[in-house]
Amino acid sequence: MSTITENEDLRKERAKCTFNIEELTYLLDDGYENTRRRRDLENKVLSTKGLLDEIPEEYLSHKEKYENVIRKCVKLHRALLEYDDLRDKPIDEKIKAILRDTVSLAVTKDNSPMMLHSGMFLMAIEGQANEKQQEYWLKRGRNMEIIGTYAQTELGHGTFLRGLELRATYDEKTEEFILHSPTLTSYKWWPGGLAHTANYAIVMAQLYIKDKCYGMQPFMVQLRDEETHMPLPGIKVGEIGPKLGFNTVNNGFLGFENVRIPRDRMLMKNAQVLKDGTFIASPNSKLTYNTMVNVRVLIVNTVAKYLSSASTIAVRYAAVRRQSQMKPGEPEPQILDYVTQQHKLMIAIATSHAYHFTVRWLYDVSDTVKENITKGQLDTLPELHVLACALKVLSSSECTSLVEVCRRACGGHGYMLSSNLPQLYGVCTATMTYEGENTVLLLQVARSLVKAWDRAARGQPLSPSMSYIENKTLAAKWDASLDGIVRNFQIVSRSKLASSVASFQQYMKSGLSYEDAWNKASVQLIAAAEAHGRAIVLAIYKQQIEKQARNVSLPLRDVLHQLLELYMVYWTLEKVGDLLLYTQISERDVKALQRRYEDLLEILRPNAVGLVDAFDIRDEVLCSTLGSYDGRVYERLMEEAMKSPLNKEPVLCSTLGSYDGRVYERLMEEAMKSPLNKEPVNDTFHKYLKPFMRGKL
Amino acid sequence: MSTITENEDLRKERAKCTFNIEELTYLLDDGYENTRRRRDLENKVLSTKGLLDEIPEEYLSHKEKYENVIRKCVKLHRALLEYDDLRDKPIDEKIKAILRDTVSLAVTKDNSPMMLHSGMFLMAIEGQANEKQQEYWLKRGRNMEIIGTYAQTELGHGTFLRGLELRATYDEKTEEFILHSPTLTSYKWWPGGLAHTANYAIVMAQLYIKDKCYGMQPFMVQLRDEETHMPLPGIKVGEIGPKLGFNTVNNGFLGFENVRIPRDRMLMKNAQVLKDGTFIASPNSKLTYNTMVNVRVLIVNTVAKYLSSASTIAVRYAAVRRQSQMKPGEPEPQILDYVTQQHKLMIAIATSHAYHFTVRWLYDVSDTVKENITKGQLDTLPELHVLACALKVLSSSECTSLVEVCRRACGGHGYMLSSNLPQLYGVCTATMTYEGENTVLLLQVARSLVKAWDRAARGQPLSPSMSYIENKTLAAKWDASLDGIVRNFQIVSRSKLASSVASFQQYMKSGLSYEDAWNKASVQLIAAAEAHGRAIVLAIYKQQIEKQARNVSLPLRDVLHQLLELYMVYWTLEKVGDLLLYTQISERDVKALQRRYEDLLEILRPNAVGLVDAFDIRDEVLCSTLGSYDGRVYERLMEEAMKSPLNKEPVLCSTLGSYDGRVYERLMEEAMKSPLNKEPVNDTFHKYLKPFMRGKL
């Protein structure tokens, strides 16, 4: 039907690639063994029958989506049980190996109602239950005899934990806790799987003993009868309704009417309540936020993955799509040849790399902190907390905005759900508000920075990631080397901190209270916190590339450096206002950087498709008509593709950017899946339109 | 159930308001008469039974959504026929009166499958059919005897019209055109209502006569049998599938297999084909892009309206929502008291004002151009074209990004569809890619600017909106007055143009062809085009406020000026890099502006709720649990509310921000509408979960 041979364009793109794509894939996977394991698992699991949707879920009703995802989750669990050899390893051991795993995204692309079971529920038992409790509940949970979730956020209360209202009042006569929701705003709201999936939950509630409040404590609560699944007496549970994304996650609400649970259902690894109502406090409250830190570190990895998917789709599509006329008489060029298009897409690839490598460094920091904790040293935990906050904020906002740039770079077709770009935006943008809303986190980072500023003024030492704040030798002149750029961004960060502290102090001098002065200067303070995060990302991305580059071939080293330089120059141009204010950069330097940026786009252009191919994201995961891949082309990936089942695309969820470039065929195939296309005339014609057009309605 | 009295907070907010909200509403409506007419129409139409959804459409399947919207469209049409006294006025006459009309958005919030009938289809007949054709088709179309759409974009071709492939070949023997789609990429793709609603379409196709191509021409084509609605022979028609928004618009595809239509089905107001195949060209090709210009002007109005809805929701919610602790011992403050929150929301209100007033100026320009055209003077059309492009780009990207800021400012609850913020984002962001993708339009603006630059160099006069480019007296020193800011933004625009032209010329000198040099400098060129748009928006917003302020009361004048100043200072701080590069602004000036910005937020804070109330958007339109309104509070709007039917919220589509502040009650009410909440145990428990948890699956 089609006379267009886009295949040819992609094949040409791949032939132009200057580096070995497989080598980059192994590097991104932290070694060949992980790539092999990941691909093997993907091949096995994704060839399970009935695991992938035949009709895209976008056509289903809200209720049908839930029913479909439950069916698939159960099947997926069984397949993983069979094929995943890391499945029973403790999470700490396997986490680095599985950072790039995406197999579950192919099955539940809008996420799963059981994601909180394997994530938060089991993790919370490990972190907060005592040995006896762990023995009982971990076994039941790991065997999937029960399905759990984690319920903390309430309808009227989010980030501010002290504001949570749900009460657990201890009754020493019966040795029970009475869970009660005093108001509508105290209803739990949001937990995944809570609505109709979970029969147990770990519920956070304000502990009251003899009218005294002992703060938030975790309770294991049975929600539903194990046999009938009916909610237990006094339990008000249901779903909160449709959302921008996560529509298959079954987010729920939960209220209690004087529900009694035995004393041993409070998780007592840290704090304890004795039979007589004596409260024994946790030895260290800081330990509880270690979980939160881990979750934020994981978010940095998640958003980098989302962005790698979005850029894969947009770059392949830009290689296939032809539009307008650049030169008279010539055919319509690939839109990837427009420098304005490269300007949108190359930075998306570079940013995905930046956070990919940064998160690996952050894991190393986190490992060291955990080691210290086991030795009883807790002093490095606050720094990790600040780093995780700052990097969660920067990565989530930057990757989300670039996912959207990728979508819009595909024009109208990117607006179609079959491109999967709108759905990627939906799940990616959620990271900006969940697990600590970004502005709230930046204010926390700002508090630490201001404390550090005070310590530096008193000559006290700072933590390593903030040490540049006291480095007096920084005031060097502009230097466009990568080291120079990092140094100048540190100057910017320090200067913005100095300037916002000065404003804050001025507001205090003018008569405002500490809190009001802080509030009034807070726009500047969060800008300083962001600048601190920026200085860190630039420094760490550079450091990691330099480390990695030692062990890779020269052509790959070149392209890794080009992406790094692109990222550096891009941010220098983005933040030129700050640099002009606080460093010695000149107009001439800015023009030279602009020129360098344009040269870098040209240098990177031939490797664009190769770079996204190296993300090695399967069609079932990309789930995009714009970005899928079939292995008929480009020899270096071809070899790898030959190990895959012949039918690599058992079901395409999307239509815009296949590896083979059959963009338009896929768009049409997808369109034909619409239930509306099953009948030439929809019933509404007879019921409404015809009488309407005859003037009878 | 709830002990929270948010009502009280909103009432207090309204009591603080320093200006007359009604006065601002009338001003926004361009006069009391329009407000009265608009409210009257809203009251009548929205009290029509069955017009509003009882179950939010987010719960329906894709197919059910279509069936539901058709039912409602027919009812809405009848209601408008009965109540809209401007209904039969020519569009040019009524357009200014109805710019703020939103009644159809209350009924079809994701838009209507008939929107292209009343918009493009009838407009194209008026603009492109000859008198005889108009007489026949306009009557049938206006009476809704037929339903039409406008089909131009193809699967493989968008903005670049010459690339369209569909052919209409004239057969002089039978005096017919033969419509044929030679490839899959030549299928029409996207037209609203095309899939299952329309039975006629105006189809753009390349006209061929005796093997010679005469370019794109419009044809009136019957798609479906008027009696059975079955597609006619050779017509391949269907729907393209779900999208990020516009899911009730029934976008379709359309292919032709040698479909013959009579010669008089080509619309011949401009170009003509005689019986013998003689082609008579259009007297002026520029006239055809007048329609496109009008559509772009309308987009500026549309996005300003979307942003006014989003800011209404987010501001009311911020007045109701309480979180964290600002000062020890004090209760959780309204989140609107956080300066970081004001930083997000005040600029949203100001930006909505900026484009609201700018579009009115643009209409005046457009009227003058139309007048000139009727006098045969076409020389002002190109300037209007550039203005419409630049303002479409700036307004769509700025308002879209602020709609999203408003959503995220509502935290997790903004992610729920019942807030209506995700849907507002969906329809708003579409404006960035439709009717000319933004980057493509900026490149067109850049071309005009470079031409103007050359003309200025040769001492030739420039069009009024570009005249600042040749103004040699501009190189004044920094001046923080509003006039000074406008002047300095003009300097920035001129300097960025100069700098990008210099780069472009340098690339040519280095040996690149004109086209390659243009492409390589294009990132700078679009930045210059954007700077030009920015200078215009700042100048026009200021000019319009100064004009309007003469006729309003002092308190309103103050707040209008504060918003204007906020907008000016905000953009000065945003673009401080450009200003530091090209003007004499100093670090000291920047700090003073930052301080002024913080003061302005404080000054505007007490009027935040009043300002969004003045947008006067009804609950049925806001359709938001975060933003709806019931008239029990704030006396100045209370009076107006008493004219409304008692049941102002027959159906709430959303849950987050009601006028009465019953945020949490509404969230719960909405959640209870979920089909999943109709049964305590979903069937998947028995089918999957139970056997799964028993290890039997």
Short mmCIF file of C-alpha atoms in Angstrom, two decimals, chain A residues 11-269:
data_model
loop_
_atom_site.label_atom_id
_atom_site.label_comp_id
_atom_site.label_asym_id
_atom_site.label_seq_id
_atom_site.Cartn_x
_atom_site.Cartn_y
_atom_site.Cartn_z
CA ARG A 11 19.27 1.66 7.79
CA LYS A 12 21.32 4.57 6.48
CA GLU A 13 21.28 6.20 9.91
CA ARG A 14 22.60 3.06 11.53
CA ALA A 15 25.30 2.69 8.90
CA LYS A 16 26.52 6.18 9.78
CA CYS A 17 26.99 5.37 13.45
CA THR A 18 30.61 5.82 14.49
CA PHE A 19 30.61 3.69 17.63
CA ASN A 20 29.66 0.16 18.63
CA ILE A 21 26.08 0.27 19.86
CA GLU A 22 26.35 -3.00 21.74
CA GLU A 23 29.33 -1.67 23.66
CA LEU A 24 27.29 1.30 24.81
CA THR A 25 24.38 -0.95 25.79
CA TYR A 26 26.69 -3.06 27.96
CA LEU A 27 28.11 0.09 29.51
CA LEU A 28 24.62 1.37 30.31
CA ASP A 29 23.73 -2.00 31.80
CA ASP A 30 26.90 -1.92 33.96
CA GLY A 31 28.34 -4.92 32.18
CA TYR A 32 27.55 -7.55 29.60
CA GLU A 33 26.26 -10.02 32.17
CA ASN A 34 23.40 -7.69 33.08
CA THR A 35 22.53 -7.14 29.43
CA ARG A 36 22.47 -10.88 28.81
CA ARG A 37 20.34 -11.56 31.87
CA ARG A 38 17.96 -8.71 31.06
CA ARG A 39 17.49 -9.77 27.45
CA ASP A 40 17.09 -13.39 28.39
CA LEU A 41 14.40 -12.53 30.91
CA GLU A 42 12.64 -10.24 28.43
CA ASN A 43 12.68 -12.93 25.76
CA LYS A 44 11.26 -15.58 28.04
CA VAL A 45 8.68 -13.53 29.87
CA LEU A 46 7.42 -11.61 26.89
CA SER A 47 6.82 -14.75 24.87
CA THR A 48 4.33 -15.89 27.53
CA LYS A 49 0.96 -16.17 25.88
CA GLY A 50 -1.73 -13.68 26.86
CA LEU A 51 0.62 -11.40 28.72
CA LEU A 52 0.49 -8.55 26.25
CA ASP A 53 -2.69 -6.72 25.31
CA GLU A 54 -4.29 -7.51 22.00
CA ILE A 55 -6.54 -4.50 22.24
CA PRO A 56 -4.73 -1.38 23.50
CA GLU A 57 -5.98 -0.61 26.99
CA GLU A 58 -6.79 2.94 25.96
CA TYR A 59 -9.95 1.55 24.40
CA LEU A 60 -11.18 -0.03 27.63
CA SER A 61 -13.39 1.53 30.25
CA HIS A 62 -11.89 2.38 33.63
CA LYS A 63 -13.34 -0.78 35.15
CA GLU A 64 -12.21 -3.01 32.28
CA LYS A 65 -8.69 -1.65 32.63
CA TYR A 66 -8.61 -2.80 36.23
CA GLU A 67 -9.93 -6.23 35.42
CA ASN A 68 -7.44 -6.61 32.61
CA VAL A 69 -4.45 -5.59 34.70
CA ILE A 70 -5.29 -8.04 37.48
CA ARG A 71 -5.47 -10.84 34.94
CA LYS A 72 -2.05 -9.85 33.58
CA CYS A 73 -0.37 -9.26 36.97
CA VAL A 74 -1.12 -12.79 38.08
CA LYS A 75 0.28 -14.17 34.83
CA LEU A 76 3.35 -11.94 35.04
CA HIS A 77 4.05 -13.02 38.60
CA ARG A 78 3.99 -16.65 37.52
CA ALA A 79 6.30 -15.97 34.57
CA LEU A 80 8.78 -14.11 36.77
CA LEU A 81 8.66 -16.94 39.29
CA GLU A 82 9.68 -19.28 36.52
CA TYR A 83 12.27 -17.22 34.67
CA ASP A 84 13.76 -14.56 36.98
CA ASP A 85 16.83 -16.11 38.62
CA LEU A 86 17.35 -13.01 40.79
CA ARG A 87 13.79 -13.10 42.02
CA ASP A 88 14.46 -14.34 45.52
CA LYS A 89 17.65 -12.39 46.13
CA PRO A 90 17.36 -9.62 48.73
CA ILE A 91 16.61 -6.31 47.06
CA ASP A 92 19.92 -4.74 48.13
CA GLU A 93 21.86 -7.45 46.36
CA LYS A 94 20.06 -7.36 43.07
CA ILE A 95 19.14 -3.72 42.73
CA LYS A 96 22.10 -2.65 40.58
CA ALA A 97 21.61 -5.58 38.23
CA ILE A 98 17.99 -4.76 37.62
CA LEU A 99 18.14 -0.96 37.33
CA ARG A 100 17.50 -1.15 33.60
CA ASP A 101 14.93 -3.94 33.74
CA THR A 102 11.72 -2.97 32.00
CA VAL A 103 9.94 -6.24 31.52
CA SER A 104 7.07 -5.35 33.82
CA LEU A 105 6.56 -2.06 31.96
CA ALA A 106 5.83 -4.05 28.83
CA VAL A 107 3.00 -5.80 30.63
CA THR A 108 1.63 -3.04 32.85
CA LYS A 109 2.76 0.14 31.16
CA ASP A 110 0.60 2.34 33.36
CA ASN A 111 1.95 0.40 36.37
CA SER A 112 0.52 -2.34 38.53
CA PRO A 113 -1.87 -2.56 41.49
CA MET A 114 0.70 -4.87 43.09
CA MET A 115 3.63 -2.44 42.77
CA LEU A 116 3.20 -1.36 46.40
CA HIS A 117 3.09 -4.95 47.56
CA SER A 118 6.57 -5.85 46.34
CA GLY A 119 7.87 -2.36 46.93
CA MET A 120 6.63 -0.54 50.00
CA PHE A 121 4.72 -3.32 51.81
CA LEU A 122 7.52 -5.87 51.95
CA MET A 123 10.16 -3.16 52.40
CA ALA A 124 8.28 -1.69 55.35
CA ILE A 125 8.01 -5.11 56.99
CA GLU A 126 11.76 -5.58 56.57
CA GLY A 127 12.51 -2.11 57.91
CA GLN A 128 9.96 -1.79 60.69
CA ALA A 129 8.77 -5.20 61.92
CA ASN A 130 10.61 -7.06 64.70
CA GLU A 131 12.04 -10.50 64.07
CA LYS A 132 8.98 -12.45 65.10
CA GLN A 133 6.72 -10.23 63.01
CA GLN A 134 9.06 -10.46 60.03
CA GLU A 135 9.09 -14.22 60.18
CA TYR A 136 5.32 -14.41 59.96
CA TRP A 137 4.46 -11.54 57.61
CA LEU A 138 7.41 -11.68 55.21
CA LYS A 139 6.73 -15.31 54.48
CA ARG A 140 3.05 -14.72 53.81
CA GLY A 141 3.80 -11.63 51.74
CA ARG A 142 6.61 -13.14 49.67
CA ASN A 143 4.50 -16.21 48.94
CA MET A 144 1.67 -13.92 47.85
CA GLU A 145 -0.68 -15.53 50.35
CA ILE A 146 -1.66 -12.00 51.16
CA ILE A 147 -1.44 -8.83 49.07
CA GLY A 148 -0.49 -5.67 50.89
CA THR A 149 -0.08 -1.96 50.41
CA TYR A 150 1.32 0.97 52.39
CA ALA A 151 -1.11 3.64 53.58
CA GLN A 152 0.25 6.95 54.80
CA THR A 153 -1.00 10.00 52.85
CA GLU A 154 -4.46 11.27 53.81
CA LEU A 155 -7.09 13.19 51.90
CA GLY A 156 -6.20 16.43 53.68
CA HIS A 157 -2.54 15.77 54.45
CA GLY A 158 0.52 14.93 52.40
CA THR A 159 4.16 15.77 52.94
CA PHE A 160 3.72 17.11 56.49
CA LEU A 161 3.66 13.92 58.55
CA ARG A 162 2.79 15.59 61.84
CA GLY A 163 -0.42 16.80 60.24
CA LEU A 164 -1.75 13.28 59.65
CA GLU A 165 -4.95 12.69 61.59
CA LEU A 166 -5.71 8.95 61.71
CA ARG A 167 -5.48 7.72 65.29
CA ALA A 168 -4.45 4.42 66.85
CA THR A 169 -5.50 4.56 70.49
CA TYR A 170 -4.12 1.86 72.77
CA ASP A 171 -6.62 0.10 75.04
CA GLU A 172 -4.53 -1.63 77.70
CA LYS A 173 -7.56 -3.50 79.05
CA THR A 174 -7.97 -5.55 75.88
CA GLU A 175 -4.39 -5.04 74.66
CA GLU A 176 -5.68 -3.66 71.40
CA PHE A 177 -5.27 -0.59 69.27
CA ILE A 178 -8.41 1.18 68.14
CA LEU A 179 -8.01 2.68 64.67
CA HIS A 180 -10.36 5.55 64.03
CA SER A 181 -10.66 8.24 61.35
CA PRO A 182 -12.00 11.30 63.18
CA THR A 183 -12.70 13.35 60.01
CA LEU A 184 -13.15 12.96 56.29
CA THR A 185 -9.74 14.59 55.79
CA SER A 186 -8.15 11.81 57.84
CA TYR A 187 -9.12 9.14 55.30
CA LYS A 188 -6.12 7.53 53.67
CA TRP A 189 -6.05 8.57 50.01
CA TRP A 190 -3.77 7.43 47.16
CA PRO A 191 -2.18 4.10 48.19
CA GLY A 192 -1.75 1.86 45.13
CA GLY A 193 -3.66 -1.41 45.16
CA LEU A 194 -5.63 -0.28 48.19
CA ALA A 195 -9.00 -0.04 46.50
CA HIS A 196 -9.83 -3.60 45.42
CA THR A 197 -6.57 -5.54 45.30
CA ALA A 198 -4.92 -5.56 48.72
CA ASN A 199 -6.32 -7.46 51.70
CA TYR A 200 -3.70 -6.11 54.11
CA ALA A 201 -2.05 -2.75 54.58
CA ILE A 202 0.63 -1.20 56.66
CA VAL A 203 -1.18 1.83 58.00
CA MET A 204 0.56 4.85 59.50
CA ALA A 205 -1.37 6.38 62.39
CA GLN A 206 -0.82 8.76 65.31
CA LEU A 207 -0.32 6.56 68.34
CA TYR A 208 -2.24 7.64 71.46
CA ILE A 209 -1.69 6.02 74.86
CA LYS A 210 -3.63 7.43 77.79
CA ASP A 211 -4.42 10.63 75.87
CA LYS A 212 -0.82 11.26 75.03
CA CYS A 213 0.34 11.31 71.40
CA TYR A 214 3.50 9.36 70.53
CA GLY A 215 3.62 10.31 66.86
CA MET A 216 3.31 8.25 63.71
CA GLN A 217 3.66 4.48 64.03
CA PRO A 218 3.15 1.66 61.51
CA PHE A 219 0.37 -0.93 61.99
CA MET A 220 -0.31 -4.13 60.08
CA VAL A 221 -4.04 -4.08 59.38
CA GLN A 222 -6.21 -6.67 57.72
CA LEU A 223 -8.63 -4.90 55.38
CA ARG A 224 -10.57 -7.70 53.75
CA ASP A 225 -11.67 -11.23 54.59
CA GLU A 226 -9.15 -13.66 53.12
CA GLU A 227 -11.91 -15.93 51.89
CA THR A 228 -14.59 -13.58 50.58
CA HIS A 229 -12.47 -10.43 50.07
CA MET A 230 -15.31 -8.44 51.69
CA PRO A 231 -14.09 -5.40 53.63
CA LEU A 232 -13.99 -6.20 57.36
CA PRO A 233 -16.41 -4.41 59.71
CA GLY A 234 -15.52 -0.78 60.27
CA ILE A 235 -13.24 -0.63 57.21
CA LYS A 236 -14.32 1.91 54.57
CA VAL A 237 -12.39 1.22 51.41
CA GLY A 238 -12.79 2.16 47.75
CA GLU A 239 -11.03 3.70 44.79
CA ILE A 240 -10.28 7.38 44.29
CA GLY A 241 -11.07 7.57 40.56
CA PRO A 242 -9.22 8.18 37.29
CA LYS A 243 -5.95 10.09 37.10
CA LEU A 244 -3.51 11.53 34.56
CA GLY A 245 -1.61 8.24 34.77
CA PHE A 246 -1.37 5.13 36.95
CA ASN A 247 -4.92 4.23 35.99
CA THR A 248 -4.23 0.53 36.41
CA VAL A 249 -2.75 1.02 39.88
CA ASN A 250 -6.06 0.89 41.73
CA ASN A 251 -5.29 3.79 44.07
CA GLY A 252 -7.69 3.74 46.98
CA PHE A 253 -9.09 5.46 50.04
CA LEU A 254 -9.42 3.96 53.51
CA GLY A 255 -11.28 5.04 56.62
CA PHE A 256 -11.72 3.34 59.99
CA GLU A 257 -14.67 3.26 62.36
CA ASN A 258 -13.26 2.12 65.69
CA VAL A 259 -11.48 -0.91 64.25
CA ARG A 260 -9.71 -2.98 66.90
CA ILE A 261 -6.44 -4.78 66.16
CA PRO A 262 -4.23 -6.80 68.55
CA ARG A 263 -1.18 -5.14 70.13
CA ASP A 264 1.25 -7.25 68.12
CA ARG A 265 0.01 -5.68 64.91
CA MET A 266 2.05 -2.56 65.59
CA LEU A 267 5.37 -3.05 63.80
CA MET A 268 7.85 -2.90 66.65
CA LYS A 269 11.36 -3.06 65.28
#
